[in-house]
XYZ file of C-alpha atoms in Angstrom:
760
model
C -0.003 -0.008 -0.022
C 1.281 3.538 -0.761
C 2.730 5.226 2.303
C 2.819 2.001 4.298
C 5.438 2.043 7.123
C 7.869 -0.799 7.853
C 10.439 -1.120 10.656
C 13.992 -0.229 9.654
C 16.239 -3.163 8.869
C 19.035 -4.412 11.113
C 22.038 -6.660 10.941
C 23.618 -5.221 7.836
C 27.000 -6.160 9.497
C 26.283 -9.818 8.702
C 27.124 -8.998 5.034
C 30.181 -6.846 5.802
C 33.318 -8.270 4.147
C 37.018 -7.421 4.898
C 39.018 -6.394 1.786
C 42.622 -5.616 1.105
C 43.128 -2.073 -0.043
C 46.512 -0.925 -1.289
C 47.633 2.551 -0.266
C 49.136 4.799 -2.917
C 52.351 6.638 -1.880
C 52.208 10.389 -2.337
C 55.437 12.105 -3.330
C 55.687 15.493 -1.700
C 58.323 18.149 -2.416
C 60.487 18.605 0.682
C 60.639 22.358 1.432
C 64.358 22.597 2.467
C 67.588 21.289 1.046
C 69.047 18.734 3.408
C 72.408 20.434 4.047
C 70.801 23.831 4.720
C 68.160 22.265 7.008
C 70.852 20.337 8.915
C 72.909 23.477 9.597
C 69.851 25.484 10.690
C 68.821 22.742 13.131
C 72.308 22.483 14.550
C 72.027 26.226 15.190
C 68.716 25.671 16.904
C 70.232 23.013 19.130
C 73.040 25.417 20.158
C 70.471 28.055 21.070
C 68.509 25.575 23.194
C 71.675 24.397 25.001
C 72.559 27.971 25.784
C 69.053 28.671 27.186
C 69.369 25.552 29.413
C 72.767 26.734 30.676
C 71.572 30.175 31.566
C 68.307 28.781 33.002
C 66.126 31.051 30.870
C 63.248 28.779 31.936
C 62.783 26.485 34.919
C 64.049 23.104 33.747
C 64.160 19.659 35.259
C 66.376 16.793 34.039
C 63.766 16.039 31.408
C 63.206 18.905 28.939
C 60.334 19.602 26.618
C 61.425 20.797 23.165
C 59.329 21.782 20.154
C 59.806 20.298 16.678
C 58.061 22.756 14.345
C 57.070 21.386 10.973
C 56.590 23.415 7.805
C 52.988 24.037 6.671
C 51.220 21.145 4.934
C 53.448 18.581 6.773
C 50.892 17.532 9.391
C 49.939 14.036 8.053
C 50.975 11.108 10.267
C 53.592 10.021 7.753
C 55.547 13.234 8.560
C 55.720 12.651 12.326
C 59.465 13.201 13.081
C 59.968 9.642 14.318
C 63.572 9.527 12.929
C 64.657 12.004 15.588
C 63.315 9.776 18.397
C 65.440 6.928 17.060
C 68.639 8.805 17.777
C 68.464 8.123 21.545
C 66.310 6.157 24.054
C 66.011 9.470 25.987
C 64.079 11.083 23.171
C 60.343 10.592 22.771
C 57.353 12.464 21.338
C 54.762 13.356 23.965
C 52.140 15.249 21.995
C 51.582 18.123 19.675
C 49.432 21.046 18.647
C 49.164 23.735 15.992
C 51.445 26.780 15.989
C 51.003 30.063 14.061
C 53.535 32.425 12.485
C 53.819 35.037 9.789
C 55.798 34.065 6.700
C 58.293 36.141 4.745
C 55.489 37.690 2.626
C 53.680 38.847 5.810
C 50.923 36.213 5.479
C 49.666 34.355 8.584
C 50.347 30.607 8.457
C 49.643 27.640 10.746
C 51.581 24.304 10.933
C 52.142 21.341 13.098
C 54.265 21.386 16.301
C 55.423 18.202 18.076
C 56.526 18.155 21.720
C 59.655 16.156 22.295
C 60.700 15.024 25.744
C 64.447 14.519 26.175
C 67.514 15.046 28.416
C 70.772 16.797 27.984
C 72.199 13.495 26.804
C 69.398 13.220 24.212
C 70.060 16.724 22.987
C 73.789 15.894 22.627
C 72.937 12.624 20.768
C 70.769 14.573 18.291
C 73.579 17.109 17.707
C 76.057 14.267 17.166
C 73.789 12.505 14.695
C 73.584 15.646 12.615
C 77.298 16.423 12.817
C 78.854 12.979 12.131
C 77.008 12.527 8.809
C 76.297 8.880 9.306
C 72.593 9.419 8.439
C 73.204 11.721 5.493
C 72.323 9.021 2.965
C 69.177 7.768 4.757
C 66.224 9.015 2.719
C 63.700 9.059 5.591
C 66.090 11.017 7.773
C 66.898 13.530 5.023
C 63.267 14.079 4.316
C 62.258 14.529 7.891
C 65.137 17.019 8.595
C 64.187 18.840 5.345
C 60.508 19.264 6.426
C 61.279 20.791 9.845
C 61.097 24.532 10.165
C 62.842 24.681 13.507
C 63.557 22.971 16.850
C 63.187 25.237 19.849
C 61.296 25.815 23.080
C 57.661 26.751 23.376
C 57.555 30.447 24.054
C 55.934 31.652 27.306
C 53.118 33.311 25.497
C 52.317 30.241 23.448
C 51.581 28.405 26.655
C 48.923 30.851 27.680
C 45.636 30.864 25.731
C 42.117 32.186 25.961
C 42.694 35.107 28.336
C 41.292 38.518 27.504
C 43.150 41.777 28.105
C 41.044 42.523 31.194
C 41.724 39.240 32.979
C 43.312 39.832 36.368
C 42.192 36.980 38.594
C 40.152 33.808 38.423
C 40.145 30.064 38.146
C 42.393 28.498 35.513
C 43.172 25.003 34.306
C 46.862 24.100 33.971
C 48.097 21.167 31.867
C 51.615 19.744 32.548
C 53.453 17.507 30.149
C 54.138 13.846 31.198
C 57.542 13.301 32.706
C 58.817 9.790 33.225
C 60.386 9.886 36.668
C 60.115 13.435 37.916
C 56.368 14.023 38.559
C 56.892 14.740 42.249
C 59.685 17.200 41.474
C 57.540 18.759 38.775
C 54.650 19.400 41.201
C 57.036 20.736 43.839
C 58.690 23.168 41.296
C 55.263 24.207 40.093
C 54.252 25.415 43.552
C 57.593 27.120 44.268
C 57.634 29.078 40.924
C 53.904 29.827 40.623
C 53.618 31.036 44.275
C 50.044 29.654 44.257
C 49.111 28.310 47.722
C 48.515 24.507 47.693
C 45.093 25.148 49.272
C 43.981 27.026 46.196
C 44.671 24.142 43.812
C 43.451 20.693 42.988
C 45.701 18.272 41.078
C 44.664 15.248 39.000
C 47.031 12.932 37.216
C 46.179 10.257 34.691
C 47.735 7.029 33.571
C 49.050 8.579 30.369
C 51.165 10.939 32.474
C 49.354 14.243 31.925
C 48.673 16.332 34.949
C 45.690 18.683 35.314
C 45.698 21.487 37.906
C 42.749 23.674 38.771
C 43.908 26.794 40.432
C 42.528 30.062 41.759
C 45.225 32.511 40.783
C 46.254 36.016 39.670
C 47.823 37.557 36.586
C 51.163 37.486 38.422
C 50.859 33.766 39.039
C 50.247 33.281 35.358
C 53.387 35.233 34.618
C 55.374 32.971 36.881
C 53.821 29.778 35.485
C 54.804 30.795 31.902
C 58.440 30.164 32.753
C 58.053 26.472 33.496
C 59.498 24.401 30.671
C 57.154 21.470 31.380
C 53.994 23.675 31.227
C 51.874 22.603 28.303
C 49.044 25.029 28.501
C 47.095 27.292 30.884
C 43.607 28.581 30.020
C 40.939 30.332 32.046
C 37.804 28.518 33.313
C 34.571 30.417 33.593
C 32.027 30.101 36.338
C 29.314 27.458 36.242
C 26.562 28.512 33.956
C 22.931 27.119 34.221
C 19.817 28.320 32.505
C 17.623 30.380 34.943
C 14.242 28.860 35.888
C 11.160 30.873 36.657
C 7.712 29.919 37.933
C 4.978 29.407 35.327
C 1.927 30.629 37.334
C -1.647 30.032 36.581
C -1.206 26.620 35.058
C -1.187 23.428 37.096
C 0.967 20.497 36.029
C -0.557 17.660 34.046
C -1.390 14.494 35.941
C 0.413 11.157 35.801
C -0.372 7.814 37.324
C 1.536 7.271 40.575
C 4.413 4.920 39.740
C 4.063 1.274 40.689
C 6.729 0.381 38.216
C 9.591 1.931 36.301
C 11.378 1.442 33.022
C 14.349 -0.798 32.863
C 15.920 1.788 30.530
C 17.835 4.038 32.936
C 19.191 7.524 32.208
C 21.739 9.114 34.425
C 21.426 12.881 34.997
C 24.333 14.846 36.445
C 23.095 18.185 37.695
C 22.222 20.307 40.731
C 19.921 17.662 42.188
C 16.174 17.216 41.926
C 12.983 16.927 43.935
C 11.832 13.330 43.300
C 8.807 13.733 45.570
C 6.759 15.832 43.124
C 4.185 13.797 41.235
C 5.819 14.235 37.821
C 9.050 12.653 39.152
C 7.792 10.470 41.975
C 8.708 6.790 41.471
C 10.479 7.517 38.303
C 13.491 9.296 39.723
C 16.025 8.186 42.349
C 18.105 10.967 43.889
C 21.790 10.494 44.790
C 23.911 13.105 46.580
C 27.454 12.803 45.189
C 28.813 15.931 46.999
C 28.584 16.828 50.695
C 27.592 20.423 50.109
C 24.055 21.583 50.839
C 21.710 21.609 47.900
C 20.999 25.027 46.388
C 17.347 25.895 45.417
C 18.248 27.333 41.998
C 20.304 24.273 41.128
C 17.644 21.864 42.342
C 15.070 23.729 40.193
C 17.340 23.372 37.216
C 18.025 19.638 37.865
C 14.303 18.946 38.519
C 13.473 20.563 35.221
C 16.154 18.501 33.404
C 14.973 15.222 34.942
C 11.358 16.132 33.971
C 12.435 16.694 30.361
C 14.184 13.327 30.164
C 10.986 11.707 31.401
C 8.249 13.743 29.689
C 9.734 16.118 27.130
C 8.517 19.613 26.686
C 5.329 20.219 28.821
C 4.226 23.254 26.831
C 0.468 23.307 26.304
C -0.142 20.782 29.043
C -2.622 21.477 31.797
C -4.133 19.704 34.793
C -6.678 18.199 32.445
C -3.950 16.373 30.468
C -2.842 12.890 31.514
C 0.780 12.000 30.718
C 1.831 8.670 29.419
C 4.064 6.589 31.667
C 7.678 7.526 30.887
C 9.697 5.239 28.624
C 12.741 5.659 30.871
C 13.589 6.005 34.521
C 16.142 8.494 35.918
C 18.994 8.210 38.373
C 19.593 11.845 39.411
C 23.181 12.468 40.647
C 23.656 15.778 42.490
C 27.216 17.003 41.690
C 26.478 20.729 42.344
C 27.113 23.050 44.104
C 30.737 22.405 44.807
C 31.785 21.978 48.469
C 34.792 24.256 48.344
C 33.916 27.941 48.543
C 36.859 28.917 46.321
C 35.243 27.000 43.457
C 37.819 24.821 41.747
C 35.777 24.966 38.592
C 34.043 21.618 38.536
C 36.971 19.377 39.515
C 34.831 18.015 42.391
C 31.909 17.518 40.023
C 34.193 15.829 37.445
C 35.512 13.498 40.183
C 31.882 12.589 41.109
C 31.009 11.890 37.441
C 34.101 9.648 36.974
C 33.367 7.689 40.111
C 29.665 7.333 39.335
C 30.115 6.125 35.712
C 32.632 3.579 36.779
C 30.419 2.407 39.637
C 27.243 2.151 37.528
C 28.009 0.088 34.395
C 24.276 -0.611 34.185
C 23.629 3.056 33.033
C 24.504 3.661 29.372
C 22.818 7.053 28.679
C 23.647 10.245 30.508
C 22.788 13.919 30.361
C 24.941 16.892 31.349
C 23.389 20.310 31.150
C 26.020 22.380 32.828
C 29.576 23.403 32.332
C 32.069 26.234 32.725
C 31.335 29.360 30.752
C 33.830 30.202 28.034
C 34.469 29.033 24.493
C 36.691 25.975 23.757
C 40.361 26.701 23.004
C 41.626 24.801 19.951
C 45.088 24.365 21.335
C 44.014 22.946 24.643
C 41.555 20.316 25.911
C 39.695 20.580 29.182
C 39.872 17.763 31.699
C 36.044 17.610 31.608
C 36.047 16.856 27.870
C 38.823 14.311 28.176
C 37.169 12.480 31.048
C 33.868 12.045 29.182
C 35.581 10.796 26.010
C 37.723 8.423 27.977
C 34.801 7.051 29.953
C 32.906 6.493 26.654
C 35.759 4.549 25.069
C 37.137 2.474 27.984
C 34.632 -0.348 28.259
C 35.155 -4.133 27.901
C 34.985 -5.410 24.326
C 31.693 -7.128 24.899
C 30.046 -4.167 26.670
C 27.897 -1.279 25.425
C 29.574 2.082 25.442
C 27.886 4.837 27.400
C 26.634 7.900 25.591
C 26.848 11.440 27.027
C 24.569 14.179 25.723
C 25.901 17.587 26.608
C 24.452 21.075 26.228
C 26.668 23.276 24.013
C 26.209 26.451 26.094
C 24.175 29.628 26.000
C 26.612 32.271 24.822
C 25.751 32.109 21.177
C 24.790 35.779 21.078
C 28.439 36.886 21.876
C 30.797 37.889 19.152
C 33.054 35.187 17.576
C 35.038 33.352 18.891
C 33.397 33.853 22.346
C 30.178 32.297 21.042
C 31.817 28.926 20.193
C 30.615 25.759 21.988
C 31.727 25.220 25.514
C 33.408 22.265 27.207
C 32.562 19.428 27.567
C 30.211 19.660 24.490
C 33.344 19.478 22.406
C 33.760 15.797 23.232
C 34.281 13.609 20.179
C 32.570 10.442 21.382
C 29.256 11.990 22.402
C 26.526 14.471 21.438
C 26.809 18.230 21.743
C 23.285 19.535 21.429
C 22.352 23.088 20.428
C 18.987 24.754 20.659
C 16.380 26.080 18.252
C 13.336 28.247 18.994
C 10.152 28.887 17.149
C 9.686 32.217 15.168
C 6.368 34.062 15.213
C 5.556 32.620 11.761
C 6.054 29.040 13.122
C 9.483 28.463 11.486
C 12.212 26.751 13.424
C 15.198 29.030 13.894
C 18.515 28.690 15.740
C 18.118 30.159 19.157
C 20.304 33.226 19.339
C 21.777 32.072 22.678
C 22.792 28.632 21.320
C 26.605 28.376 20.962
C 27.932 27.649 17.488
C 30.757 25.621 15.922
C 33.077 24.774 14.724
C 34.105 22.160 17.245
C 37.565 20.903 17.867
C 39.700 18.707 15.646
C 38.051 15.265 15.748
C 34.516 16.760 15.955
C 34.683 19.756 13.801
C 30.935 19.738 13.088
C 29.391 20.822 16.301
C 26.764 21.154 17.541
C 25.727 17.687 16.299
C 22.207 19.013 15.770
C 19.687 21.555 17.174
C 16.820 20.472 19.413
C 14.017 22.730 20.868
C 15.356 24.862 23.667
C 12.738 27.618 23.907
C 12.886 31.359 23.990
C 11.520 34.228 26.133
C 8.335 34.445 24.153
C 7.924 30.710 23.691
C 9.650 29.104 26.639
C 10.440 25.496 27.407
C 7.918 24.324 30.027
C 9.427 22.089 32.657
C 8.452 20.483 36.010
C 8.456 22.844 39.044
C 10.030 21.983 42.349
C 6.790 22.066 44.231
C 3.936 19.585 43.613
C 1.689 20.097 40.630
C 3.512 23.214 39.376
C 5.208 24.106 36.202
C 8.179 26.352 35.511
C 9.505 28.016 32.379
C 13.004 28.472 31.018
C 15.015 28.515 27.860
C 18.474 27.180 26.981
C 20.530 24.311 25.670
C 20.175 22.982 29.202
C 16.838 21.548 28.108
C 17.540 20.838 24.403
C 20.114 18.221 25.482
C 17.745 16.215 27.785
C 15.064 16.441 25.112
C 17.486 14.643 22.743
C 18.088 12.096 25.533
C 14.316 11.669 25.878
C 14.151 10.799 22.170
C 17.016 8.361 22.335
C 15.303 6.695 25.399
C 12.097 6.445 23.366
C 13.960 4.777 20.548
C 15.585 2.292 22.937
C 12.196 1.650 24.543
C 10.634 0.906 21.128
C 13.292 -1.646 20.066
C 15.960 -3.720 21.744
C 18.049 -3.304 18.566
C 18.673 0.352 19.496
C 21.562 1.063 21.786
C 22.512 4.620 22.840
C 25.123 5.025 20.153
C 22.828 3.628 17.443
C 20.337 6.260 18.695
C 22.977 8.872 18.341
C 23.640 7.701 14.770
C 19.928 7.710 13.853
C 19.294 11.209 15.280
C 22.180 12.600 13.259
C 21.187 10.574 10.142
C 17.606 11.958 10.281
C 18.457 15.561 11.185
C 17.168 18.099 8.656
C 19.517 20.688 7.254
C 18.198 24.277 6.925
C 19.735 25.823 3.843
C 19.418 29.319 5.369
C 21.737 28.469 8.212
C 25.523 27.765 8.158
C 26.893 24.502 9.311
C 28.467 26.214 12.286
C 25.041 27.277 13.453
C 23.156 23.978 13.059
C 25.673 21.111 12.744
C 23.839 18.316 10.898
C 20.504 20.169 11.180
C 17.297 20.118 13.227
C 16.519 16.970 15.148
C 13.611 14.942 13.919
C 10.358 15.297 15.930
C 8.637 11.974 15.498
C 10.637 9.006 16.663
C 8.284 6.583 14.977
C 9.394 7.958 11.641
C 12.999 7.442 12.637
C 12.318 3.760 13.271
C 10.262 3.163 10.122
C 10.851 2.839 6.391
C 8.634 3.192 3.344
C 8.416 0.858 0.371
C 10.727 2.989 -1.717
C 12.849 4.542 1.068
C 14.659 2.003 3.211
C 17.161 2.373 6.108
C 19.553 -0.354 7.116
C 21.612 -0.518 10.339
C 25.212 -1.823 10.621
C 27.564 -1.984 13.590
C 30.916 -3.604 14.280
C 34.498 -3.070 15.322
C 37.405 -2.515 12.906
C 40.810 -3.961 13.500
C 43.860 -1.671 13.016
C 44.186 -0.639 9.377
C 41.345 -2.900 8.365
C 39.087 -2.100 5.408
C 35.617 -3.521 5.170
C 32.927 -3.377 2.477
C 29.417 -2.386 3.473
C 26.971 -3.433 0.744
C 24.290 -0.971 -0.047
C 21.316 -3.362 -0.408
C 19.453 -2.420 -3.579
C 18.396 -5.332 -5.713
C 17.833 -4.437 -9.472
C 18.597 -0.825 -8.742
C 20.216 -0.377 -12.130
C 16.817 -0.883 -13.781
C 15.251 2.117 -12.011
C 14.392 5.178 -14.065
C 15.281 8.567 -12.647
C 17.424 9.420 -9.636
C 18.247 7.318 -6.613
C 19.475 9.001 -3.407
C 21.848 7.062 -1.080
C 22.564 8.666 2.356
C 24.882 7.243 4.952
C 25.873 8.156 8.503
C 28.757 6.537 10.354
C 29.417 7.337 13.980
C 32.544 6.023 15.694
C 33.893 5.698 19.268
C 37.629 6.397 19.274
C 40.579 6.470 21.611
C 41.200 10.075 22.741
C 44.725 11.491 23.086
C 44.923 14.489 25.424
C 48.486 15.149 24.422
C 47.709 16.507 21.016
C 44.572 18.760 20.544
C 45.387 18.850 16.834
C 45.349 14.969 16.705
C 42.874 14.340 19.569
C 41.292 11.318 17.876
C 43.805 8.538 17.730
C 41.921 6.691 15.001
C 39.217 7.363 12.432
C 37.397 5.905 9.463
C 37.858 6.837 5.833
C 34.771 6.084 3.734
C 34.545 5.518 0.022
C 31.435 5.034 -2.083
C 31.546 2.715 -5.094
C 28.353 3.101 -7.160
C 28.912 0.368 -9.841
C 30.830 -2.789 -9.251
C 31.769 -3.213 -12.894
C 33.103 0.251 -13.782
C 36.916 0.451 -13.553
C 39.652 2.870 -14.399
C 42.504 1.790 -16.663
C 45.717 3.792 -16.503
C 49.123 4.013 -17.936
C 51.869 6.242 -16.626
C 52.412 9.297 -18.814
C 49.458 8.473 -21.114
C 46.265 8.896 -19.128
C 43.170 7.156 -17.766
C 40.140 5.391 -19.318
C 36.950 4.656 -17.437
C 35.270 1.542 -18.759
C 32.087 -0.440 -17.938
C 32.987 -4.101 -18.162
C 29.359 -5.037 -18.729
C 29.495 -3.175 -21.999
C 30.779 -5.389 -24.905
C 32.491 -2.500 -26.655
C 34.254 -1.552 -23.416
C 35.347 -5.038 -22.865
C 37.096 -5.041 -26.267
C 38.718 -1.708 -25.489
C 39.880 -3.066 -22.137
C 41.647 -5.993 -23.824
C 43.517 -3.639 -26.152
C 44.551 -1.366 -23.299
C 45.864 -4.208 -21.265
C 47.814 -5.458 -24.232
C 49.482 -2.025 -24.582
C 50.596 -1.703 -20.983
C 47.584 -0.266 -19.178
C 46.750 -1.529 -15.772
C 43.245 -2.108 -14.425
C 42.491 -0.546 -11.007
C 42.031 -2.893 -8.068
C 38.699 -1.414 -7.162
C 35.797 0.095 -9.090
C 35.527 3.786 -9.715
C 34.520 5.707 -6.564
C 32.020 8.553 -6.514
C 32.944 11.268 -6.149
C 36.465 10.299 -7.240
C 38.766 10.310 -4.295
C 41.327 13.005 -4.701
C 44.809 12.709 -3.435
C 44.576 15.783 -1.222
C 47.154 16.643 1.355
C 46.324 16.289 5.002
C 45.172 19.891 5.441
C 42.615 19.644 2.727
C 41.427 16.237 3.795
C 40.651 17.616 7.326
C 39.022 20.835 6.054
C 37.029 19.386 3.170
C 36.578 15.668 3.839
C 36.388 16.018 7.647
C 39.124 13.441 8.028
C 39.687 12.304 11.676
C 36.120 13.280 12.685
C 34.078 10.749 14.589
C 30.927 11.347 12.529
C 30.548 10.935 8.752
C 27.309 12.000 7.056
C 27.189 12.043 3.234
C 24.757 11.493 0.432
C 24.972 10.873 -3.331
C 22.180 11.272 -5.936
C 22.767 9.337 -9.163
C 20.790 7.829 -12.040
C 19.537 4.338 -11.203
C 21.324 3.053 -14.416
C 24.642 4.285 -12.894
C 24.286 1.923 -9.948
C 25.050 -1.770 -9.708
C 25.502 -3.441 -6.338
C 26.821 -0.231 -4.813
C 28.932 -0.439 -1.676
C 30.670 1.732 0.886
C 34.099 0.842 2.172
C 35.223 1.819 5.676
C 38.981 1.955 6.268
C 40.402 2.276 9.812
C 43.370 4.618 10.278
C 45.416 5.203 13.417
C 48.079 7.687 14.504
C 50.016 8.827 17.569
C 51.443 5.340 17.938
C 48.012 3.858 18.713
C 47.953 1.403 15.817
C 46.455 -1.363 17.997
C 43.478 0.683 19.276
C 40.037 -0.752 18.537
C 37.546 1.284 16.597
C 33.822 0.690 17.088
C 31.439 2.037 14.475
C 27.688 2.349 13.980
C 26.232 3.045 10.524
C 22.812 3.875 9.000
C 22.395 3.711 5.251
C 19.269 4.906 3.455
C 18.260 4.215 -0.153
C 15.512 6.272 -1.715
C 14.238 5.288 -5.152
C 10.886 6.954 -5.917
C 10.477 5.192 -9.248
C 11.457 1.708 -8.098
C 9.062 -0.913 -9.569
C 7.361 -2.677 -6.730
C 8.556 -2.515 -3.100
C 12.310 -1.969 -2.566
C 11.776 -2.891 1.115
C 10.357 -6.336 0.253
C 12.952 -6.952 -2.422
C 15.822 -6.302 0.097
C 14.375 -8.739 2.586
C 13.702 -11.383 -0.031
C 17.228 -11.254 -1.495
C 19.160 -10.920 1.818
C 17.737 -13.503 4.204
C 20.001 -12.538 7.147
C 18.634 -9.039 7.231
C 15.665 -8.620 9.570
C 13.394 -5.716 10.533
C 13.940 -4.497 14.031
C 11.319 -5.690 16.457
C 9.033 -2.836 17.631
C 8.056 -3.814 21.128
C 5.290 -2.919 23.559
C 6.773 -0.335 25.926
C 4.836 -1.796 28.825
C 7.135 -4.813 28.707
C 10.024 -2.607 29.911
C 8.583 -2.021 33.356
C 9.721 -3.616 36.548
C 8.761 -3.079 40.153
C 10.654 -0.159 41.581
C 13.395 -1.060 44.120
């Protein structure tokens, strides 16, 4: 029947096949002649040695040096690994971008690597350059020739994100990992900075990086700048939450007292809640994770957030309305306000979040609607962001990764770059949710307060999408803190839990939907507004009806895939479309791939240790034939004339490509263009192609896993949704897919009532 709905199809991974894909070497002109580069670097080493001797900075036995690459030499193949092979006391410990003005006066940016070494390591590098034993080694010559300089990070390069009026406040300090001198490093930090120990909190991680939250002055920052092992220092704003006001004159809708609760549990980290009000009673458990007394404004905020997770937006609801039993239950974890009056900018809250997530492996979906004010800084990563990305990634192989949905912040009406998204919404393994409001003519528009992108490297497209957040004249209606009352507010604080509410509903409808499949589906179905920039909306406006997300039509079908890629593995995902080459007119194929990757705090410019490269192959029998110095020919090997031409070409020295022709043709861009245009290293891919049906034959998408930063053994988990829309397909494409691929099955849409258990 026309317009008939069918459940989306799962288990596409059962047809995924590993393939061997050859990489093509790219020859790149080295910017410096080797002898000139060698002499310049020897001069750099002499300057560094002199600065160490005169103690221009505060040094320990282990020193941090900077290897500055020339622009366009940021691909992983240009990492200066040859230098580390000179001595066991030389190692790379991270990287970032640096900026300079070239000889023509034009601003440039390039890659900088941090190198940890000792005086002996510096001497060994100097000797390797002077004795000439490596002068004939090509890899050594190329790496030396691609280096702009080796030096120390300047004091001003270590300080980022401060405005000219900053005099005092809370900052986050990041220290490089030292092998055996961490205690000496912390001791020297306190002596040089002159910051009292009582005004700091220190957190160290297994990878060696140290985070310090400190209340300090401008003079303290000036002292800190002279520490050689200082990686970065940036300001941290005060906690920001959306204000909540009473909504008088309207009583809350009614809901059945809970005798049962959903087995799908959402964790909410916030300022607490009032679980005794009818809208929350029996559906919310409250946990105090900090010993400070609850604050009424924070409780009102957290109560509203919990209510949104359970019931969505209550606008238009009155006492006469009867709410459905929520699809999820909530564990409310109060992590605000902070106990310490000097406000160590959320370190106490972050500790509570870490401890809770590790202690509650049963919870796989979380909401965070608070964070420090202040736009993200590209060259530094907050501890908050890193913790959430690490908690998402570090689960047993057979476990489900948790998903964090985070509000992007409410400073979108400030001038750029102060209106960029705020930590931890820049996390690469979760959702950063912005807000839209409703214009007077009924159109959806980006809420002017909603922070914009771009995000950081690894998640450049942020926010992920926009969800309703309300406005002054059309507010978001939430649960009040006293029984049977409603409150009003507006902000990304409520757009994020509304997205969580939708993912919870998807999970309630089908056991096939895990949180990260829900993340993938919401991004896959988000609608782009052509009047908005990508920085404003990310992947678009979130879909409203979750039933539409879980359903297909006869001629528009969505298939789900999920799996884990081994290091450097390439797999082929078939696009299931029987007889698609017989279709008249256009066919649209859309795919979204979301990944969970290993984060690397040591290099904000290479924060994602691994990624997926995708390639679309529309026709399995169209190949390119090439001959060096002559040119290329594209031939369809189902065409008899083309088959004859192919034979002649092969007889005259042409070679047939290993794989069919991709669409669009993959260009051999350098790393800079791949990141800017193809979004390489991002954790989310969303693309589409529209082609004539006759141009398609057993189309497929390949996914290729890539690693960097020495993390070649890291696992990479992916979730994919592929939609095929063929309006002029003869018959039902949906039925044809299921008839031809017996291992594919529609997801089971279940009765939500089956989710409920007796409350504990």
